[in-house]
């Protein structure tokens, strides 16, 4: 076998031309960064307009560039654009096609900029769009949760700690817990979006440029609040992507927690909720099965999103200023995480809108496990002025009595209760039912139906 044949065999059929093909494959990013085509073209059109306004290029060249870029965009959106890996990335693919369309003026577009500031700016614009999409997805899921909360404001269910029945709560209160989580997710995304909203164009390769650019004009045209202040930081910063991944990871964790509850609640053993057929599947062998696949897949999405966050953190951890080619590994992580988060939000919103709580089962479950024991202890404190530790002891003794008798606390007679505490009166039974229990929890943030309705009204106003 010749040396050439041996070399080619080493690379395999996929890289028949040897090391040059390997280098093209590892260097090219067009296979994934073409997702930023519209952002790239929008930024280039703004850059061209600014160059003309500053007298750096002629108005006629700027007009030709801007019109030619719209033609390129229409080809991309129409699916007729031919991408080339030899041209490496979306920037060079667009510029090459622009030159074919308008000729020599295309070469003036790159005046006063570098691919370093160009890619950072395109990526910022793309991530900014994902923040906006995620916020809309959160609002849609929040609206579905509020509908469930309103329908179940008075519906009782068990509240758990350690997955053991603890105290009765309302279905509406439980739904609102996830509204609160999502509100924090939305707040994180709004905050991160505001922090990242600085235009990078004009930072050039790393040191700025000698051309008299109007960076404020470009920033305003692209919806940024201001231009970035340090050229070295501008081209090497990927905090905005890490912020997105971090916020996405926390949001996905919240979705995963709810998905876990839906998986548990939809089991035959719990039977708390009925998921619609739209978000469930059957078994290929067991005809009786109805599997909560959408919830399970949402639960798994957090692993991908967390992996993307750790991946990009690891890429960025050891990079000296300013730009390094390592940063090409930033986009696929974020693209995948964004896709996963948007899908999970949409699926959860659909599941929540369609699910039906099993009211009779929830009410029975709410009354099990001596769930009103704390209400009894609180009554002893309020009505008899008993120290809480003493009330805790008396209640524990009454729970043991009920447990030994195979009954729940409300089933004990007054005479039985008075054997432990003679001062107990008939009034104690007013707090022992699960509906009485939840109605009494009127402290701010408590589960009382009146609280739930006030919170629903507040959140509906908040999300418009």
Short mmCIF file of C-alpha atoms in Angstrom, two decimals:
data_model
loop_
_atom_site.label_atom_id
_atom_site.label_comp_id
_atom_site.label_asym_id
_atom_site.label_seq_id
_atom_site.Cartn_x
_atom_site.Cartn_y
_atom_site.Cartn_z
CA UNK A 1 0.00 0.00 0.00
CA UNK A 2 1.37 3.43 -0.88
CA UNK A 3 1.92 6.11 1.74
CA UNK A 4 -0.94 8.09 0.24
CA UNK A 5 -3.31 5.14 0.40
CA UNK A 6 -2.25 4.46 3.97
CA UNK A 7 -2.88 8.08 4.90
CA UNK A 8 -6.30 8.13 3.31
CA UNK A 9 -7.26 4.86 5.01
CA UNK A 10 -6.31 6.45 8.29
CA UNK A 11 -8.76 9.30 7.78
CA UNK A 12 -11.48 6.97 6.46
CA UNK A 13 -13.85 7.45 3.56
CA UNK A 14 -15.46 10.49 5.11
CA UNK A 15 -12.19 12.44 4.81
CA UNK A 16 -10.95 11.05 1.51
CA UNK A 17 -8.74 14.04 0.83
CA UNK A 18 -6.85 13.71 4.11
CA UNK A 19 -5.86 16.43 6.58
CA UNK A 20 -7.31 19.30 4.50
CA UNK A 21 -10.77 17.79 4.82
CA UNK A 22 -10.25 17.26 8.54
CA UNK A 23 -9.33 20.92 8.95
CA UNK A 24 -12.36 22.05 6.98
CA UNK A 25 -14.62 19.85 9.06
CA UNK A 26 -13.31 21.09 12.42
CA UNK A 27 -13.02 24.72 11.33
CA UNK A 28 -16.36 25.24 9.60
CA UNK A 29 -19.35 26.40 11.62
CA UNK A 30 -21.85 26.97 8.80
CA UNK A 31 -23.70 23.75 9.59
CA UNK A 32 -25.03 25.34 12.79
CA UNK A 33 -24.40 29.09 12.70
CA UNK A 34 -26.65 29.46 9.65
CA UNK A 35 -29.40 29.73 12.27
CA UNK A 36 -28.16 33.30 12.80
CA UNK A 37 -28.65 34.31 9.16
CA UNK A 38 -31.43 36.81 9.77
CA UNK A 39 -29.53 38.44 12.65
CA UNK A 40 -26.36 38.60 10.53
CA UNK A 41 -28.16 40.28 7.66
CA UNK A 42 -30.03 42.73 9.90
CA UNK A 43 -26.77 43.76 11.59
CA UNK A 44 -24.97 44.12 8.24
CA UNK A 45 -27.72 46.35 6.86
CA UNK A 46 -27.47 48.58 9.95
CA UNK A 47 -23.68 48.65 9.66
CA UNK A 48 -23.86 49.67 5.99
CA UNK A 49 -26.32 52.48 6.75
CA UNK A 50 -24.01 53.79 9.47
CA UNK A 51 -20.95 53.65 7.20
CA UNK A 52 -22.80 55.74 4.61
CA UNK A 53 -24.03 58.26 7.17
CA UNK A 54 -20.45 58.70 8.39
CA UNK A 55 -19.17 59.17 4.84
CA UNK A 56 -17.03 56.03 5.05
CA UNK A 57 -18.76 54.47 2.03
CA UNK A 58 -21.00 56.13 -0.56
CA UNK A 59 -24.77 56.18 -0.29
CA UNK A 60 -25.06 54.30 -3.57
CA UNK A 61 -22.81 51.51 -2.33
CA UNK A 62 -24.76 51.34 0.95
CA UNK A 63 -28.06 51.18 -0.94
CA UNK A 64 -26.75 48.38 -3.15
CA UNK A 65 -25.48 46.47 -0.11
CA UNK A 66 -28.74 46.85 1.80
CA UNK A 67 -30.90 45.79 -1.16
CA UNK A 68 -28.57 42.93 -2.02
CA UNK A 69 -28.73 41.65 1.55
CA UNK A 70 -32.52 41.54 1.34
CA UNK A 71 -32.17 39.38 -1.76
CA UNK A 72 -29.83 37.04 0.14
CA UNK A 73 -32.32 36.89 3.02
CA UNK A 74 -35.18 36.01 0.67
CA UNK A 75 -33.09 33.19 -0.79
CA UNK A 76 -32.32 31.85 2.68
CA UNK A 77 -35.94 32.06 3.79
CA UNK A 78 -37.08 30.50 0.52
CA UNK A 79 -34.68 27.58 0.87
CA UNK A 80 -32.76 28.26 -2.36
CA UNK A 81 -29.56 29.58 -0.78
CA UNK A 82 -26.57 27.28 -1.28
CA UNK A 83 -24.34 27.10 1.80
CA UNK A 84 -20.64 26.31 1.41
CA UNK A 85 -18.51 24.72 4.11
CA UNK A 86 -15.44 26.06 2.34
CA UNK A 87 -16.61 29.56 3.31
CA UNK A 88 -16.65 28.42 6.96
CA UNK A 89 -19.45 30.45 8.51
CA UNK A 90 -22.68 32.36 7.92
CA UNK A 91 -20.84 35.68 7.63
CA UNK A 92 -18.65 34.66 4.73
CA UNK A 93 -21.46 32.72 3.05
CA UNK A 94 -23.65 35.82 3.07
CA UNK A 95 -20.88 38.15 1.96
CA UNK A 96 -19.83 35.82 -0.86
CA UNK A 97 -23.37 35.61 -2.20
CA UNK A 98 -23.77 39.36 -1.83
CA UNK A 99 -20.72 39.87 -4.04
CA UNK A 100 -22.26 37.59 -6.68
CA UNK A 101 -25.39 39.72 -6.63
CA UNK A 102 -24.03 43.30 -6.47
CA UNK A 103 -20.34 42.99 -7.34
CA UNK A 104 -17.60 45.26 -6.05
CA UNK A 105 -19.63 47.27 -3.47
CA UNK A 106 -20.02 44.08 -1.40
CA UNK A 107 -16.34 44.29 -0.52
CA UNK A 108 -16.95 47.60 1.30
CA UNK A 109 -19.41 46.10 3.79
CA UNK A 110 -16.71 44.74 6.09
CA UNK A 111 -15.11 48.17 6.59
CA UNK A 112 -14.63 48.94 10.28
CA UNK A 113 -15.58 45.51 11.56
CA UNK A 114 -14.17 42.01 12.06
CA UNK A 115 -15.76 38.60 12.16
CA UNK A 116 -14.95 38.74 15.87
CA UNK A 117 -17.35 41.58 16.66
CA UNK A 118 -19.72 40.43 13.93
CA UNK A 119 -20.24 36.95 15.36
CA UNK A 120 -20.51 38.19 18.94
CA UNK A 121 -23.15 40.70 17.89
CA UNK A 122 -25.12 38.21 15.77
CA UNK A 123 -25.08 35.72 18.64
CA UNK A 124 -26.23 38.39 21.09
CA UNK A 125 -29.16 39.24 18.84
CA UNK A 126 -30.07 35.56 18.51
CA UNK A 127 -29.91 34.98 22.28
CA UNK A 128 -31.93 38.14 22.87
CA UNK A 129 -34.66 36.70 20.63
CA UNK A 130 -34.58 33.49 22.70
CA UNK A 131 -35.05 35.43 25.91
CA UNK A 132 -38.13 37.05 24.36
CA UNK A 133 -39.48 33.68 23.19
CA UNK A 134 -38.87 32.07 26.58
CA UNK A 135 -40.64 34.92 28.37
CA UNK A 136 -43.66 34.43 26.08
CA UNK A 137 -43.56 30.69 26.79
CA UNK A 138 -43.44 31.33 30.53
CA UNK A 139 -46.42 33.68 30.28
CA UNK A 140 -48.43 31.06 28.36
CA UNK A 141 -47.68 28.38 30.97
CA UNK A 142 -48.46 30.84 33.78
CA UNK A 143 -51.85 31.58 32.22
CA UNK A 144 -52.65 27.85 32.08
CA UNK A 145 -51.64 27.43 35.73
CA UNK A 146 -53.82 30.39 36.74
CA UNK A 147 -56.80 28.80 34.99
CA UNK A 148 -56.21 25.60 36.96
CA UNK A 149 -55.76 27.57 40.18
CA UNK A 150 -58.98 29.48 39.68
CA UNK A 151 -60.98 26.32 38.93
CA UNK A 152 -59.55 24.66 42.05
CA UNK A 153 -59.34 27.56 44.50
CA UNK A 154 -61.57 25.67 46.98
CA UNK A 155 -60.52 22.14 46.02
CA UNK A 156 -58.60 20.44 48.83
CA UNK A 157 -55.65 18.13 48.36
CA UNK A 158 -52.84 16.83 50.55
CA UNK A 159 -49.77 18.97 50.97
CA UNK A 160 -46.60 16.96 51.35
CA UNK A 161 -43.23 17.12 53.02
CA UNK A 162 -40.84 14.21 52.40
CA UNK A 163 -43.62 12.96 50.08
CA UNK A 164 -45.60 12.20 53.24
CA UNK A 165 -48.99 13.79 53.86
CA UNK A 166 -48.38 16.90 55.97
CA UNK A 167 -51.29 19.38 55.92
CA UNK A 168 -54.26 20.01 53.64
CA UNK A 169 -53.79 22.65 50.97
CA UNK A 170 -55.89 23.76 48.02
CA UNK A 171 -55.30 22.73 44.44
CA UNK A 172 -55.19 26.40 43.53
CA UNK A 173 -52.46 27.05 46.09
CA UNK A 174 -50.37 24.22 44.68
CA UNK A 175 -50.72 25.58 41.13
CA UNK A 176 -49.72 29.03 42.34
CA UNK A 177 -46.49 27.63 43.79
CA UNK A 178 -45.34 26.98 40.22
CA UNK A 179 -46.55 30.42 39.14
CA UNK A 180 -44.15 31.87 41.70
CA UNK A 181 -41.27 29.75 40.38
CA UNK A 182 -41.99 30.80 36.82
CA UNK A 183 -42.18 34.44 37.87
CA UNK A 184 -38.63 34.18 39.20
CA UNK A 185 -37.58 32.54 35.94
CA UNK A 186 -39.13 35.38 33.98
CA UNK A 187 -37.47 37.95 36.24
CA UNK A 188 -34.06 36.32 35.70
CA UNK A 189 -34.55 36.41 31.95
CA UNK A 190 -35.69 40.03 31.90
CA UNK A 191 -32.72 40.99 34.04
CA UNK A 192 -30.23 39.07 31.90
CA UNK A 193 -31.72 40.49 28.70
CA UNK A 194 -31.30 44.05 29.98
CA UNK A 195 -27.71 43.37 31.06
CA UNK A 196 -26.68 41.90 27.70
CA UNK A 197 -28.29 44.59 25.54
CA UNK A 198 -25.09 46.30 24.39
CA UNK A 199 -24.04 46.41 20.73
CA UNK A 200 -20.68 44.85 19.95
CA UNK A 201 -20.27 46.10 16.36
CA UNK A 202 -17.38 48.56 16.17
CA UNK A 203 -15.17 46.64 18.60
CA UNK A 204 -13.65 45.12 15.42
CA UNK A 205 -11.06 42.38 15.96
CA UNK A 206 -10.16 43.37 19.54
CA UNK A 207 -8.88 46.96 19.65
CA UNK A 208 -11.60 49.02 17.98
CA UNK A 209 -11.05 50.75 14.64
CA UNK A 210 -9.59 53.93 13.22
CA UNK A 211 -12.72 54.58 11.13
CA UNK A 212 -15.05 57.24 12.57
CA UNK A 213 -17.93 54.89 13.32
CA UNK A 214 -21.15 56.06 14.95
CA UNK A 215 -21.60 53.10 17.27
CA UNK A 216 -24.60 54.70 18.98
CA UNK A 217 -26.41 54.80 15.62
CA UNK A 218 -25.76 51.11 14.96
CA UNK A 219 -26.80 50.18 18.49
CA UNK A 220 -30.06 52.09 18.23
CA UNK A 221 -30.87 50.63 14.81
CA UNK A 222 -30.52 47.10 16.19
CA UNK A 223 -32.53 47.70 19.35
CA UNK A 224 -29.57 47.81 21.73
CA UNK A 225 -29.49 50.23 24.66
CA UNK A 226 -25.91 51.31 24.06
CA UNK A 227 -22.62 50.22 22.45
CA UNK A 228 -20.29 48.04 24.51
CA UNK A 229 -17.57 50.01 26.29
CA UNK A 230 -14.42 47.87 26.01
CA UNK A 231 -13.38 46.31 22.71
CA UNK A 232 -11.37 43.50 24.32
CA UNK A 233 -14.28 42.44 26.50
CA UNK A 234 -16.77 42.94 23.68
CA UNK A 235 -15.37 40.28 21.37
CA UNK A 236 -14.50 37.80 24.12
CA UNK A 237 -17.66 38.07 26.25
CA UNK A 238 -20.08 35.14 26.28
CA UNK A 239 -21.67 35.97 29.62
CA UNK A 240 -24.94 36.62 27.81
CA UNK A 241 -24.98 33.03 26.57
CA UNK A 242 -24.09 31.73 30.04
CA UNK A 243 -26.84 33.89 31.52
CA UNK A 244 -29.33 32.38 29.11
CA UNK A 245 -28.18 28.84 29.85
CA UNK A 246 -28.23 29.48 33.59
CA UNK A 247 -31.76 30.92 33.50
CA UNK A 248 -32.86 28.11 31.18
CA UNK A 249 -31.41 25.48 33.54
CA UNK A 250 -33.26 26.86 36.55
CA UNK A 251 -36.49 27.18 34.57
CA UNK A 252 -36.13 23.63 33.24
CA UNK A 253 -35.54 22.43 36.80
CA UNK A 254 -38.88 23.93 37.82
CA UNK A 255 -40.57 22.27 34.87
CA UNK A 256 -38.91 18.99 35.79
CA UNK A 257 -40.18 19.18 39.38
CA UNK A 258 -43.74 19.70 38.16
CA UNK A 259 -43.31 16.95 35.57
CA UNK A 260 -42.24 14.59 38.36
CA UNK A 261 -45.39 15.42 40.32
CA UNK A 262 -47.55 14.81 37.24
CA UNK A 263 -45.87 11.44 36.69
CA UNK A 264 -46.59 10.47 40.31
CA UNK A 265 -50.09 11.95 40.41
CA UNK A 266 -51.17 10.16 37.23
CA UNK A 267 -50.30 6.70 38.58
CA UNK A 268 -53.08 4.29 39.54
CA UNK A 269 -51.80 4.39 43.10
CA UNK A 270 -52.24 8.17 43.44
CA UNK A 271 -54.91 8.88 40.79
CA UNK A 272 -54.77 12.59 41.62
CA UNK A 273 -54.88 13.82 38.03
CA UNK A 274 -56.01 12.65 34.62
CA UNK A 275 -53.72 13.68 31.78
CA UNK A 276 -55.27 14.07 28.36
CA UNK A 277 -54.63 11.61 25.56
CA UNK A 278 -52.93 14.43 23.65
CA UNK A 279 -49.99 14.32 26.06
CA UNK A 280 -49.93 10.60 26.86
CA UNK A 281 -49.05 7.43 24.97
CA UNK A 282 -50.00 3.78 25.15
CA UNK A 283 -47.88 0.69 25.52
CA UNK A 284 -46.87 -1.50 22.59
CA UNK A 285 -47.65 -4.64 24.60
CA UNK A 286 -49.90 -3.67 27.55
CA UNK A 287 -53.24 -2.33 26.31
CA UNK A 288 -54.29 -0.94 29.69
CA UNK A 289 -51.33 1.45 29.95
CA UNK A 290 -51.52 5.24 29.62
CA UNK A 291 -48.03 6.63 29.94
CA UNK A 292 -47.24 10.27 30.86
CA UNK A 293 -44.53 10.47 28.20
CA UNK A 294 -44.68 14.24 27.73
CA UNK A 295 -44.07 14.78 31.45
CA UNK A 296 -41.23 12.25 31.44
CA UNK A 297 -39.56 13.91 28.46
CA UNK A 298 -39.87 17.33 30.06
CA UNK A 299 -38.26 15.85 33.18
CA UNK A 300 -35.34 14.67 31.03
CA UNK A 301 -34.85 17.95 29.14
CA UNK A 302 -33.19 19.57 32.14
CA UNK A 303 -30.28 17.13 31.75
CA UNK A 304 -29.56 18.41 28.23
CA UNK A 305 -29.88 22.04 29.28
CA UNK A 306 -27.69 21.58 32.36
CA UNK A 307 -25.16 19.80 30.16
CA UNK A 308 -25.09 22.77 27.78
CA UNK A 309 -24.45 25.15 30.67
CA UNK A 310 -21.59 23.06 32.04
CA UNK A 311 -20.20 22.62 28.53
CA UNK A 312 -20.00 26.34 27.80
CA UNK A 313 -18.67 27.16 31.27
CA UNK A 314 -15.89 24.66 30.60
CA UNK A 315 -15.15 26.13 27.17
CA UNK A 316 -14.82 29.65 28.60
CA UNK A 317 -12.99 28.89 31.85
CA UNK A 318 -9.42 29.11 30.57
CA UNK A 319 -9.52 31.52 27.63
CA UNK A 320 -7.13 34.49 27.59
CA UNK A 321 -8.34 37.77 26.09
CA UNK A 322 -9.52 38.38 23.51
CA UNK A 323 -11.06 36.05 20.92
CA UNK A 324 -10.13 32.37 20.60
CA UNK A 325 -11.52 29.83 18.15
CA UNK A 326 -12.73 27.81 21.16
CA UNK A 327 -15.66 30.21 21.23
CA UNK A 328 -17.01 28.59 18.09
CA UNK A 329 -18.17 25.85 20.47
CA UNK A 330 -20.59 28.27 22.16
CA UNK A 331 -23.50 28.19 19.72
CA UNK A 332 -24.52 24.55 19.45
CA UNK A 333 -24.82 24.38 23.23
CA UNK A 334 -27.14 27.38 23.32
CA UNK A 335 -29.11 26.39 20.22
CA UNK A 336 -29.86 22.96 21.69
CA UNK A 337 -30.77 24.36 25.12
CA UNK A 338 -33.08 26.97 23.60
CA UNK A 339 -34.86 24.36 21.49
CA UNK A 340 -35.25 22.09 24.52
CA UNK A 341 -36.57 24.85 26.78
CA UNK A 342 -39.10 26.19 24.25
CA UNK A 343 -40.42 22.69 23.61
CA UNK A 344 -40.65 21.89 27.32
CA UNK A 345 -42.51 25.13 28.06
CA UNK A 346 -44.99 24.54 25.25
CA UNK A 347 -45.56 20.91 26.20
CA UNK A 348 -46.07 21.76 29.87
CA UNK A 349 -48.51 24.55 28.99
CA UNK A 350 -50.50 22.10 26.87
CA UNK A 351 -50.48 19.44 29.56
CA UNK A 352 -51.58 21.85 32.29
CA UNK A 353 -54.39 23.25 30.16
CA UNK A 354 -55.72 19.75 29.40
CA UNK A 355 -55.28 17.96 32.73
CA UNK A 356 -58.20 17.22 35.06
CA UNK A 357 -57.72 17.01 38.84
CA UNK A 358 -59.58 14.09 40.43
CA UNK A 359 -61.48 16.09 43.06
CA UNK A 360 -63.01 13.22 45.10
CA UNK A 361 -59.70 11.36 45.34
CA UNK A 362 -57.82 14.54 46.26
CA UNK A 363 -60.27 15.31 49.06
CA UNK A 364 -60.06 11.81 50.52
CA UNK A 365 -56.27 11.92 50.34
CA UNK A 366 -56.23 15.36 51.99
CA UNK A 367 -57.93 13.90 55.07
CA UNK A 368 -55.58 10.95 55.49
CA UNK A 369 -52.44 10.72 57.57
CA UNK A 370 -53.83 12.90 60.40
CA UNK A 371 -53.31 15.93 58.18
CA UNK A 372 -55.21 18.25 60.54
CA UNK A 373 -53.01 17.48 63.56
CA UNK A 374 -51.33 20.88 63.30
CA UNK A 375 -54.75 22.54 63.24
CA UNK A 376 -55.57 20.77 66.53
CA UNK A 377 -52.30 21.92 68.10
CA UNK A 378 -52.90 25.49 66.90
CA UNK A 379 -56.44 25.39 68.37
CA UNK A 380 -55.09 24.30 71.76
CA UNK A 381 -52.73 27.29 71.70
CA UNK A 382 -55.40 29.78 70.59
CA UNK A 383 -58.38 28.52 72.57
CA UNK A 384 -56.72 27.24 75.75
CA UNK A 385 -53.63 29.48 75.83
CA UNK A 386 -51.52 26.34 75.99
CA UNK A 387 -47.78 26.64 75.21
CA UNK A 388 -47.17 25.24 71.75
CA UNK A 389 -44.78 22.54 73.00
CA UNK A 390 -47.46 21.28 75.38
CA UNK A 391 -50.05 21.46 72.61
CA UNK A 392 -47.72 19.47 70.38
CA UNK A 393 -47.47 16.76 73.07
CA UNK A 394 -51.25 16.58 73.59
CA UNK A 395 -51.88 16.42 69.86
CA UNK A 396 -49.32 13.65 69.47
CA UNK A 397 -51.09 11.63 72.17
CA UNK A 398 -54.45 12.12 70.41
CA UNK A 399 -52.95 11.07 67.09
CA UNK A 400 -51.70 7.88 68.78
CA UNK A 401 -55.16 7.30 70.20
CA UNK A 402 -56.79 7.69 66.77
CA UNK A 403 -54.14 5.52 65.14
CA UNK A 404 -54.68 2.74 67.71
CA UNK A 405 -58.42 2.96 67.11
CA UNK A 406 -58.07 2.87 63.33
CA UNK A 407 -59.77 6.26 62.90
CA UNK A 408 -58.80 9.82 61.98
CA UNK A 409 -58.68 12.77 64.41
CA UNK A 410 -62.16 14.12 63.54
CA UNK A 411 -63.59 10.67 64.34
CA UNK A 412 -62.51 10.79 67.99
CA UNK A 413 -65.26 11.68 70.44
CA UNK A 414 -65.04 14.70 72.68
CA UNK A 415 -64.89 12.38 75.70
CA UNK A 416 -61.89 10.55 74.21
CA UNK A 417 -60.09 13.84 73.62
CA UNK A 418 -60.83 15.03 77.13
CA UNK A 419 -59.04 12.01 78.59
CA UNK A 420 -55.84 13.68 77.37
CA UNK A 421 -56.91 17.27 77.94
CA UNK A 422 -60.10 17.93 79.96
CA UNK A 423 -60.24 21.57 78.80
CA UNK A 424 -60.94 20.62 75.16
CA UNK A 425 -64.44 21.68 74.09
CA UNK A 426 -66.81 20.87 71.22
CA UNK A 427 -65.40 23.88 69.35
CA UNK A 428 -62.32 21.82 68.46
CA UNK A 429 -64.25 20.02 65.73
CA UNK A 430 -64.57 23.31 63.82
CA UNK A 431 -60.88 23.11 62.88
CA UNK A 432 -60.50 19.40 62.27
CA UNK A 433 -62.13 19.07 58.81
CA UNK A 434 -59.86 19.61 55.82
CA UNK A 435 -62.01 22.43 54.43
CA UNK A 436 -61.95 24.18 57.80
CA UNK A 437 -58.22 23.66 57.89
CA UNK A 438 -57.47 25.32 54.56
CA UNK A 439 -59.96 28.12 55.21
CA UNK A 440 -58.13 28.99 58.42
CA UNK A 441 -54.76 29.43 56.72
CA UNK A 442 -55.31 33.12 56.01
CA UNK A 443 -51.80 34.40 56.75
CA UNK A 444 -50.23 36.12 53.76
CA UNK A 445 -49.00 33.41 51.42
CA UNK A 446 -51.25 30.78 53.03
CA UNK A 447 -53.49 28.28 51.31
CA UNK A 448 -56.90 29.77 52.21
CA UNK A 449 -59.19 30.02 49.16
CA UNK A 450 -59.60 33.77 49.67
CA UNK A 451 -55.81 34.15 49.52
CA UNK A 452 -55.66 32.01 46.39
CA UNK A 453 -58.21 34.17 44.60
CA UNK A 454 -56.37 37.37 45.55
CA UNK A 455 -53.10 35.93 44.22
CA UNK A 456 -54.76 34.82 40.98
CA UNK A 457 -56.09 38.36 40.42
CA UNK A 458 -52.66 39.82 41.12
CA UNK A 459 -50.91 37.48 38.69
CA UNK A 460 -53.50 37.96 35.94
CA UNK A 461 -52.88 41.69 36.17
CA UNK A 462 -49.11 41.08 36.19
CA UNK A 463 -49.02 39.09 32.95
CA UNK A 464 -51.73 41.12 31.24
#
